[in-house]
XYZ file of C-alpha atoms in Angstrom:
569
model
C 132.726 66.636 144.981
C 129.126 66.017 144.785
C 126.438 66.798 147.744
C 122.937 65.182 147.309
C 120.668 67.533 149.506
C 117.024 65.794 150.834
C 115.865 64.782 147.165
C 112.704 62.522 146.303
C 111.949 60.717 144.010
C 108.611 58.992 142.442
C 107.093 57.508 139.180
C 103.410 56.788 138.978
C 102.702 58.405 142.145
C 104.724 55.927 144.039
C 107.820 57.078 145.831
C 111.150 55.568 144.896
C 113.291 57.588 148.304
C 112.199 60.621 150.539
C 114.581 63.133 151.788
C 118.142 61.083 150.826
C 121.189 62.919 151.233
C 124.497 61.797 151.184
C 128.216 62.654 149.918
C 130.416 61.501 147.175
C 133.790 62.784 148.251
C 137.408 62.635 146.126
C 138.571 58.892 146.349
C 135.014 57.391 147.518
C 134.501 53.885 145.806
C 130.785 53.259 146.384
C 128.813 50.021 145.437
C 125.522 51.050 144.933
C 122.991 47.732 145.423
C 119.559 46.488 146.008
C 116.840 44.724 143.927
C 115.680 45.501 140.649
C 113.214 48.386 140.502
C 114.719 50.180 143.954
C 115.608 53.917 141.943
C 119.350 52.515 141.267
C 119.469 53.991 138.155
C 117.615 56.570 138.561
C 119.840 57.915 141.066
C 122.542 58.264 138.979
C 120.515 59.676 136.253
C 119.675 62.689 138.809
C 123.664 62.811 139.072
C 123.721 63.221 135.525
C 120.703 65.795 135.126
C 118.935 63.538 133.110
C 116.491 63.342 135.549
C 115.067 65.971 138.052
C 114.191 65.162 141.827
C 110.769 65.896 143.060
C 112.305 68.408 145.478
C 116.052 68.589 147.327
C 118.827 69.732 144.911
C 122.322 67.953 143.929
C 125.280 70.326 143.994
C 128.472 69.681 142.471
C 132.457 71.032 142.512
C 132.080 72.932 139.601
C 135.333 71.727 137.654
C 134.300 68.234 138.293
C 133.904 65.794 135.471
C 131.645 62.965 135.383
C 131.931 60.127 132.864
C 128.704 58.400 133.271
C 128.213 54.639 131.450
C 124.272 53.744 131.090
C 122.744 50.064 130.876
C 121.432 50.490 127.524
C 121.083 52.443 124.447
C 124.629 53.049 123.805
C 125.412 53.611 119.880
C 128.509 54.803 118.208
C 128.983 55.962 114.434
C 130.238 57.580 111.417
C 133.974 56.788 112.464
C 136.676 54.007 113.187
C 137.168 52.846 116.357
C 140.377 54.285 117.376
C 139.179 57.496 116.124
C 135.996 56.951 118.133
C 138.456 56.731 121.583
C 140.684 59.071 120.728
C 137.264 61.450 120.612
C 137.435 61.038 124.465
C 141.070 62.825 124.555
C 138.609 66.154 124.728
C 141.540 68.062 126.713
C 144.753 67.220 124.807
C 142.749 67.912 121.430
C 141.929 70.919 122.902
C 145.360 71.740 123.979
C 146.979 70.587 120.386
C 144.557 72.836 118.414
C 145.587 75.745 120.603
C 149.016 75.006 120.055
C 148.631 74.598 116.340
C 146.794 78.139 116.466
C 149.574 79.583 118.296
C 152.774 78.157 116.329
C 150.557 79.507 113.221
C 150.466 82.888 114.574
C 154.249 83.212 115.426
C 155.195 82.451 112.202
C 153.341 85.054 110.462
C 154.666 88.288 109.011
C 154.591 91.478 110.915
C 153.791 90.163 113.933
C 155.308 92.615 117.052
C 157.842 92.158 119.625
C 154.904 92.146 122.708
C 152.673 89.638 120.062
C 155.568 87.125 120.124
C 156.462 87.356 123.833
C 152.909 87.302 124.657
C 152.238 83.916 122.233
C 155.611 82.267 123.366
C 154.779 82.458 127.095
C 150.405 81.403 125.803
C 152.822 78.333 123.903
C 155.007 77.583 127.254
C 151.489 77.394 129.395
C 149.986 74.949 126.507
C 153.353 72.825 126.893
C 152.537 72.954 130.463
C 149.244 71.487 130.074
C 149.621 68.695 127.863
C 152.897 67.892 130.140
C 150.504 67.580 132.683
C 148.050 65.464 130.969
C 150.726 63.052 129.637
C 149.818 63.875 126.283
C 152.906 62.004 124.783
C 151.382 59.164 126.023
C 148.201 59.283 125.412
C 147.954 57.175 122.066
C 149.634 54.340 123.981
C 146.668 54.569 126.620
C 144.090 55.050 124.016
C 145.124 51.445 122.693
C 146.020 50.114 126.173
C 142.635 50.492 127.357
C 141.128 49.444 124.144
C 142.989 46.204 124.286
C 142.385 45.720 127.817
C 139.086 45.549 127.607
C 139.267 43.120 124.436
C 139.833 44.683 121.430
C 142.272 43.555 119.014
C 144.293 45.762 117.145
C 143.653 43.853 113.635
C 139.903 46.188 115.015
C 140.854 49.669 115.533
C 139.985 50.858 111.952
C 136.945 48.952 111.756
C 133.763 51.103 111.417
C 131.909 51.699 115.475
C 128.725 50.990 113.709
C 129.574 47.369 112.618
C 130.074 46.481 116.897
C 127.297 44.781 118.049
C 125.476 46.005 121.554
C 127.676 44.505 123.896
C 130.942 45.879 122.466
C 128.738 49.180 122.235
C 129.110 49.335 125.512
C 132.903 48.199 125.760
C 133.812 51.639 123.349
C 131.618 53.609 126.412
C 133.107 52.372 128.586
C 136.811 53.206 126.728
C 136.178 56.554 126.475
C 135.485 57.357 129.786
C 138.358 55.573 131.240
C 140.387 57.726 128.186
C 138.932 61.213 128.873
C 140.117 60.948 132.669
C 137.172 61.795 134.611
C 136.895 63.112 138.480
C 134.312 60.830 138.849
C 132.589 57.534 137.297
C 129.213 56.464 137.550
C 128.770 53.143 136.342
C 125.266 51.218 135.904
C 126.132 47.820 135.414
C 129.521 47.844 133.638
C 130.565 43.875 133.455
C 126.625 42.928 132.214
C 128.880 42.106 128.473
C 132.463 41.408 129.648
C 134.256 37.785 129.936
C 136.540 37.233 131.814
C 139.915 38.446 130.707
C 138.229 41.997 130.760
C 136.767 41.800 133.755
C 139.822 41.254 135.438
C 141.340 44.139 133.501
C 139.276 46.638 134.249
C 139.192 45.656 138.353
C 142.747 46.020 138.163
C 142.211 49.221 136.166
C 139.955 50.406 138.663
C 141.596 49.103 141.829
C 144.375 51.812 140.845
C 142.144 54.935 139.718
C 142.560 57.731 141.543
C 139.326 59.627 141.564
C 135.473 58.446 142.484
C 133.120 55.681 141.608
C 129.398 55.005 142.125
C 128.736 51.930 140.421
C 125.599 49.712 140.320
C 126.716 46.276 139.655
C 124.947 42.617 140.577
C 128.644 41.021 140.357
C 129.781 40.329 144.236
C 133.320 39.861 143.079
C 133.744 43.014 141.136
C 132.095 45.342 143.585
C 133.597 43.423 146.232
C 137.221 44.139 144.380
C 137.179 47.297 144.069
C 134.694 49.606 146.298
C 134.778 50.587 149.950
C 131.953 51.882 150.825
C 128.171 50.574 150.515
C 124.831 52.141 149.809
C 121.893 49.866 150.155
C 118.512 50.829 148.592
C 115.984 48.571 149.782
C 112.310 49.826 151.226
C 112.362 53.232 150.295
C 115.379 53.425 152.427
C 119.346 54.433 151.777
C 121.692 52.733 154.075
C 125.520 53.479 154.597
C 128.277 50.936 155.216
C 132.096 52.344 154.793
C 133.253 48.957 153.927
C 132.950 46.415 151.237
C 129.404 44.585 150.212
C 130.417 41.340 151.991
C 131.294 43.628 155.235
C 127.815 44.988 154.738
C 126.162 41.925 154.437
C 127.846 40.497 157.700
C 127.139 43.581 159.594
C 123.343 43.902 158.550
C 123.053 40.318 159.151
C 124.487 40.757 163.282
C 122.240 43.911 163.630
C 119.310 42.470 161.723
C 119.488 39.076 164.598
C 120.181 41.867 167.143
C 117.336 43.650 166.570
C 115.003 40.319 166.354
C 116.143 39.659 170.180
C 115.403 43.218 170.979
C 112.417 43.236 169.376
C 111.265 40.240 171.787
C 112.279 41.800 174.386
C 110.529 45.483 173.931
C 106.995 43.288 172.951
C 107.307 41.258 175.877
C 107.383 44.609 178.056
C 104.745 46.353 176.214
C 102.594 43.240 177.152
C 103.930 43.458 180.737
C 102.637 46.985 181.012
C 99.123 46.401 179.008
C 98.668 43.783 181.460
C 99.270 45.714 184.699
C 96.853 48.939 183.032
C 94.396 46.330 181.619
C 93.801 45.083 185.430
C 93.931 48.066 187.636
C 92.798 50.158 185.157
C 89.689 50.938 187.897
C 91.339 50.637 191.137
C 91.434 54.252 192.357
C 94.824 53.305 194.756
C 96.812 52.186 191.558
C 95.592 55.121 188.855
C 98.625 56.949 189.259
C 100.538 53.847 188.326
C 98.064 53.584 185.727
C 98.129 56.505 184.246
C 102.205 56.462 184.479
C 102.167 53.127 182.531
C 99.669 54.421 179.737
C 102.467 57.439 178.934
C 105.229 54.997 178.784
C 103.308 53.005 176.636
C 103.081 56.479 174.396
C 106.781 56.835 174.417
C 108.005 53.588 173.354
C 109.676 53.871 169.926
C 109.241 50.281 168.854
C 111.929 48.728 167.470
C 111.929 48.047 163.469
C 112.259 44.327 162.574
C 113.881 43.751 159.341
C 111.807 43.380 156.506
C 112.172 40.149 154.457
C 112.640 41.267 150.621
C 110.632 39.992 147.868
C 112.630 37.525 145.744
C 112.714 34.180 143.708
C 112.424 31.131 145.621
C 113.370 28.604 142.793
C 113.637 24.662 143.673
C 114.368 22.750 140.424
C 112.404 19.535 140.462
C 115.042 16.108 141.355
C 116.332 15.190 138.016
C 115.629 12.106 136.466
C 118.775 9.456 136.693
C 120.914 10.115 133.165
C 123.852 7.440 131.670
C 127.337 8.061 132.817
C 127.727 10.025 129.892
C 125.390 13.006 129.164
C 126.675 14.399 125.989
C 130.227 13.140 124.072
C 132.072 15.376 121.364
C 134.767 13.837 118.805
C 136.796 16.078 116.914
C 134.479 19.083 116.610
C 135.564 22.096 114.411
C 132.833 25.094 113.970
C 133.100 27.773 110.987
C 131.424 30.694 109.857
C 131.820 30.892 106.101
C 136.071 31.637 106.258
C 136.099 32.456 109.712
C 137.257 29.316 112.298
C 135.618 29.523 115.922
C 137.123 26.479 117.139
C 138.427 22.770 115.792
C 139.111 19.708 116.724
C 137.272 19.693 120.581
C 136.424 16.403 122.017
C 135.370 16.809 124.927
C 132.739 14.334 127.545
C 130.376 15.795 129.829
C 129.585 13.288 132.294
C 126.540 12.785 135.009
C 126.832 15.183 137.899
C 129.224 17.534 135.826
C 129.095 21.241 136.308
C 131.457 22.935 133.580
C 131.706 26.172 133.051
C 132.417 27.865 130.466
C 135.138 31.000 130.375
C 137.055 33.060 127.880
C 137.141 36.133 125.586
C 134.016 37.295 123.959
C 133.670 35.688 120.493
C 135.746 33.009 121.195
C 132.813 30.451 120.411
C 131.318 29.741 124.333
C 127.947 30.402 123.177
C 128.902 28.572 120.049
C 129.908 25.673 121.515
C 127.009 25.662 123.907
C 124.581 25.974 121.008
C 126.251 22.665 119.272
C 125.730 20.730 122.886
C 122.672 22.060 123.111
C 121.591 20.284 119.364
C 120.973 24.156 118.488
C 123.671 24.576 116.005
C 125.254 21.951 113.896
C 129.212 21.465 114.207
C 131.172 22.313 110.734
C 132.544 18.864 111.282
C 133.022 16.007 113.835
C 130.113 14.101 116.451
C 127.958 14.887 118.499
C 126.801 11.957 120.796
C 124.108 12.339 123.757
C 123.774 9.698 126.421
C 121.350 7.269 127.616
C 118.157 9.039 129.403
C 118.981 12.412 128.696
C 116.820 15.446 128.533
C 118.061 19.015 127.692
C 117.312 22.502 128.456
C 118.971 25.552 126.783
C 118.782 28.727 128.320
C 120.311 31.585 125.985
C 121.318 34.885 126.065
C 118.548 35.996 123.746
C 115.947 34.413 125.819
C 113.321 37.546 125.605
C 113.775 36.989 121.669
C 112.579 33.438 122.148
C 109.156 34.019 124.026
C 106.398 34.190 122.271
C 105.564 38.539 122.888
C 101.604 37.759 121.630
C 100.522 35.720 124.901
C 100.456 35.793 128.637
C 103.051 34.248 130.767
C 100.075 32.277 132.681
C 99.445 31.159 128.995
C 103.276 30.788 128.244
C 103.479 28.104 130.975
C 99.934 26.461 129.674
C 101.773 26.071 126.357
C 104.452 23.995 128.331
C 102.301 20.953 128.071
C 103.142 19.904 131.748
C 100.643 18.076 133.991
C 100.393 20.672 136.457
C 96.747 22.331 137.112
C 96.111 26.167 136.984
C 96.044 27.012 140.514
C 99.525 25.170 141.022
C 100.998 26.981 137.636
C 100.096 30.323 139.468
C 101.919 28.924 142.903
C 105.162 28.454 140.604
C 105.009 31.806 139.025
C 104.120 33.249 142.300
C 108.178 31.804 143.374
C 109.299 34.167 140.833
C 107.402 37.108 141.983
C 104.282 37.384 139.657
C 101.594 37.446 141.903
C 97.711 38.034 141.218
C 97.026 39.836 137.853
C 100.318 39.912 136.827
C 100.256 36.481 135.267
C 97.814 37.850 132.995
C 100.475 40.287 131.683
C 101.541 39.881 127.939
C 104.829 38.842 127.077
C 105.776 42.120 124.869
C 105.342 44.459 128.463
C 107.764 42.717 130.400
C 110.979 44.316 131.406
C 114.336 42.208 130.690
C 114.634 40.522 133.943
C 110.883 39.572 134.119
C 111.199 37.535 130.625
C 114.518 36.174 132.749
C 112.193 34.512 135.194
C 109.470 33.849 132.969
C 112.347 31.613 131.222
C 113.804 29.647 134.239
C 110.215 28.793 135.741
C 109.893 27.184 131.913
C 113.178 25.479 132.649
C 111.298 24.157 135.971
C 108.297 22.726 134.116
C 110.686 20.758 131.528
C 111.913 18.289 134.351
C 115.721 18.462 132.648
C 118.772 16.530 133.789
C 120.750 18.605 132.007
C 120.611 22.062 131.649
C 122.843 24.775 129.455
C 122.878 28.581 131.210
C 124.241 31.543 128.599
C 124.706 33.882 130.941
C 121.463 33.612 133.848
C 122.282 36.571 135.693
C 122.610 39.055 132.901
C 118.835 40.745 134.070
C 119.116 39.514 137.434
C 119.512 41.422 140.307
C 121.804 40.267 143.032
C 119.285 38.682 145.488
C 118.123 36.754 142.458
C 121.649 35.830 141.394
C 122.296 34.044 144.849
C 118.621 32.024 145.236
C 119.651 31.235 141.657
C 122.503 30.182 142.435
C 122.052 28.084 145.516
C 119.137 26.328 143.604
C 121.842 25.389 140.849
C 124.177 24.079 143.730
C 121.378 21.892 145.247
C 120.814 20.463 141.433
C 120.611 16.773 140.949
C 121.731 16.472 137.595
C 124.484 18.232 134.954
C 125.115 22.002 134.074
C 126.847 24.030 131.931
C 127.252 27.155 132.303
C 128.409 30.262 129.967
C 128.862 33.084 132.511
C 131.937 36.061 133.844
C 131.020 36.288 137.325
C 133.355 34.377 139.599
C 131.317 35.066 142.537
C 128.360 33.397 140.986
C 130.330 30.464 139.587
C 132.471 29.643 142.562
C 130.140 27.181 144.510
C 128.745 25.758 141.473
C 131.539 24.887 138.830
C 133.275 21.564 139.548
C 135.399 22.074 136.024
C 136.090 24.922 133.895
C 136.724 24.945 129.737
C 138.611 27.521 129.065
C 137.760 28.522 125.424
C 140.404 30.608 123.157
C 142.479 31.395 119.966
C 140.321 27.948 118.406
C 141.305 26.061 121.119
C 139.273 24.444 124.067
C 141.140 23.164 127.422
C 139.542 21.490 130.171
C 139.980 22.010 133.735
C 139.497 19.622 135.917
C 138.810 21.512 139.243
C 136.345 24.724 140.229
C 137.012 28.467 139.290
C 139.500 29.382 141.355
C 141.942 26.242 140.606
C 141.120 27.588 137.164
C 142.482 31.342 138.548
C 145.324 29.526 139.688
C 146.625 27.657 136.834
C 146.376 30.535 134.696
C 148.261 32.658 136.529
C 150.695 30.004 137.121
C 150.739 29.472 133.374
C 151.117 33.325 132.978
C 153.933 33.421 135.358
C 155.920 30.530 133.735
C 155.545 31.637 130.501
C 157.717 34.399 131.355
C 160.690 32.597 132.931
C 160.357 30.019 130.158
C 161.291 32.889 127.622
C 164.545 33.233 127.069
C 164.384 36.550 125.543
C 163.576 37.835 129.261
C 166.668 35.865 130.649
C 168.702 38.403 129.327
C 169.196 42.190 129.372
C 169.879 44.611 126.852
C 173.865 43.715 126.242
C 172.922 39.854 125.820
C 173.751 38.760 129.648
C 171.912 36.408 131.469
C 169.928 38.012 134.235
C 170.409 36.395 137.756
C 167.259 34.741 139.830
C 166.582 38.628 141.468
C 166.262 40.651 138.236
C 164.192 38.062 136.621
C 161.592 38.081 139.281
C 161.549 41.854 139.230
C 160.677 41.296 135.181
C 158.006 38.576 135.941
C 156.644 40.710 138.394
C 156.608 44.334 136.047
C 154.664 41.874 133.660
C 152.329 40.690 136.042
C 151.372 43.829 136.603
């Protein structure tokens, strides 16, 4: 479907890749990966056309269709949103206009005998067409999809303009799935999901039948639903047909076979530079020599793998906190008319790790503003324990930096009792070396005013510390030294975040926030997974409008499990 012929790429006279090529073929599901700044993007912007390659050419089936969903910069307008997806129905519009056209022309006066036979059998190939394209069902996908991936219906007239950013990128991400694409390229499509969508759309896309290049720092999704791998790291492209964690576990065997290798081909060479080095002037050995001195020529030495730049973060030990860090009573949280959530008491205790789950705008970040002393609840208590010192990390992080100074002078500001030199060893950890530190906050990319923003967190010596989403601008290297730092932590966490993968060896509870009410789970993220499926499944059987069938008999133990299951799905 689409052939990527020897391209390069570079920016600022530095080259991203030299000479790639590779294949995207009908049914490929490709996780595209590597650290921030690697030409991700970029490459599927040169799939798009919205970049050009230096040189090398990309050549595609020519009645392929691309739906392609960008990080940022997505903004709809000037209509409602179910008008806005039904937009992406370009076909079956297409295909009802020409009908309409057609069924116009029949009917008018005069027309001849070879007109009409010609314009019924144009009508029967329309008919065709949308029959084809499911067209009778297409309003039921358009609000399928919608809903799937968290819209209510209460929504669908509601102007696209009044959706903030991340459900900007939700209605993209709609319409492509709508407009049925050949292939999808998707740059980070679950940055603004929760949960609940994020599980939709893996199912979604577990079942879609053409390709997918996606670039995605969420282990679980990519490792869900791709099958192939594409690394970018060095300069370099390298293939894996299998999942990420496949990849991982294969470059991880050839990386320690290549160490011993390695060994092995230096301690020849030395060997050999020994022998030439001391009958390099003995006439009876020269031919030796000589032969030697070409092997030496011919060895292709044997490339060790190269340790990537990353974050090396190591929160300070926490400071002993009371048995109780923070204590809600009876909480309730309103926006003018609009309820977020009431009546939550709920006790975070010492050595607690909660996250925090469910649908976007059901109050997580609200609720971790409140515990954070951020917000102020509506009504109820707010109680924090004995010894306790907080640090809020927030979505809007970038927004809460100060753009005017440096992030040397950032740090400075912190007030901590560290000297220069060892301020510039702990921004060093997060990968601002030399003059960089100098930089002003206003230049920085998103995931740089990330870091700048944890190695703050570092300097404030917390015990407890609230995440809203960490890994939204980090890549996926980042994600896991992030996360194994936040495993080793001494003290409490909570933690607003989607990815399971990131969560799993971190969460020791789970609040599941929803409809204005808050429930506590007392186990990690996939006992969480669990129960909810359980409660899913029980749900149904409980319902005693699905113990019987359409004549009012009760369905035996078989045909209900064959409903429970249809529902499932």
């Amino acid at each position: 479907m689409i052939d990527i012929l020897q391209i390069s790429l570079q920016f600022s006279a530095k080259y991203l890749y030299r000479d790639v090529s590779f294949k995207i073929n009908s049914g490929d599901k490709i996780a595209l990966v590597g650290a921030n700044g690697t030409g991700k993007s970029s490459l599927l912007k040169l799939i798009t056309g919205q970049l050009s390659p230096e040189s090398g050419k990309i050549q595609k089936t020519k009645l392929a269709t691309i739906g392609y969903l960008p990080q940022d910069n997505i903004v709809h307008k000037g209509k409602s949103l179910i008008n806005e997806a039904n937009s992406a129905l370009t076909d079956i519009t297409f295909l009802r206009n020409k009908e309409d056209e057609i069924s116009n022309a029949l009917n008018q006066a005069g027309i001849t005998e070879n007109d009409r036979d010609s314009l019924i059998n144009q009508l029967g190939e329309v008919h065709h067409r949308l029959e084809d394209l499911d067209s009778f069902a297409s309003e039921a996908k358009v609000k399928k999809v919608l809903m799937g991936l968290g819209f209510k219906e209460v929504e669908f007239e509601k102007p696209t303009e009044q959706f903030s950013g991340g459900w900007q990128m939700r209605i993209a991400l709609a319409k492509i799935l709508i407009s049925q694409n050949d292939i999808l390229l998707l740059d980070e499509p679950t940055n603004h999901l929760d949960l609940d969508s994020l599980k939709w759309l893996t199912n979604y896309l577990k079942s879609y039948m053409g390709a997918i290049l996606t670039v995605s720092h969420d282990k679980y999704f990519i490792n869900e639903i791709t099958n192939k791998t594409i690394e970018l790291f060095g300069g370099k492209f390298y293939f894996f047909n299998g999942t990420y964690n496949a990849y991982l576990n294969y470059k991880s065997e050839r990386d320690q076979l290549n160490i011993k290798l390695a060994e092995q081909q230096e301690k020849k060479i030395k060997e050999t530079e020994k022998f030439i080095e001391r009958f390099r002037y003995k006439s009876t050995k020269a031919k030796q020599v000589q032969s030697r001195i070409k092997q030496l020529k011919k060895i292709e030495k044997i490339e060790l793998p190269d340790k990537e730049k990353s974050i090396s973060i190591k929160f300070p030990e926490a400071q002993k906190s009371g048995i109780t860090v923070v204590g809600l009573k009876s909480i309730s949280k309103s926006f003018n008319d609009k309820l977020v959530f009431k009546n939550v008491t709920l006790q975070i205790n010492r050595g607690d790790k909660i996250a925090f789950v469910g649908p976007n705008g059901a109050g997580k970040t609200t609720l971790s503003k409140i515990i954070a002393s951020k917000l102020a609840p509506t009504t109820g208590l707010k109680e924090t324990g004995y010894n306790v010192f907080t640090s809020y990390y927030s979505q809007d992080v970038a927004d809460e930096l100060n753009k005017d100074i440096t992030i040397l002078e950032t740090l400075e500001d912190m007030g901590s009792e560290l000297t220069q030199n060892q301020l510039r060893t702990l921004l060093g950890s997060f990968l601002f070396n030399g003059d960089d530190i100098y930089k002003k906050i206003s230049v920085l990319s998103g995931g740089e005013k990330s870091r700048v923003a944890l190695a703050k967190i570092l300097l404030t010596k917390s015990n407890f510390i609230i995440f809203d989403e960490p890994t939204n601008h980090l890549d996926m290297t980042s994600s896991q030294l992030l996360q194994s730092a936040l495993v080793n932590f001494s003290g409490s966490l909570v933690i607003v975040s989607h990815d399971v993968d990131f969560l799993r060896p971190i969460a020791n509870k789970v609040l599941d926030i929803r409809d204005e009410i808050v429930i506590l789970y007392e186990g990690d993220i996939d006992y969480y997974l669990w129960k909810k499926e359980e409660e899913f499944g029980s749900n149904i059987s409980d319902n005693k409008e699905f113990k019987k069938d359409k004549s009012g008999k009760d369905l035996n133990k078989k045909e209900l499990k064959r409903i429970e299951a249809e529902k499932r799905q």
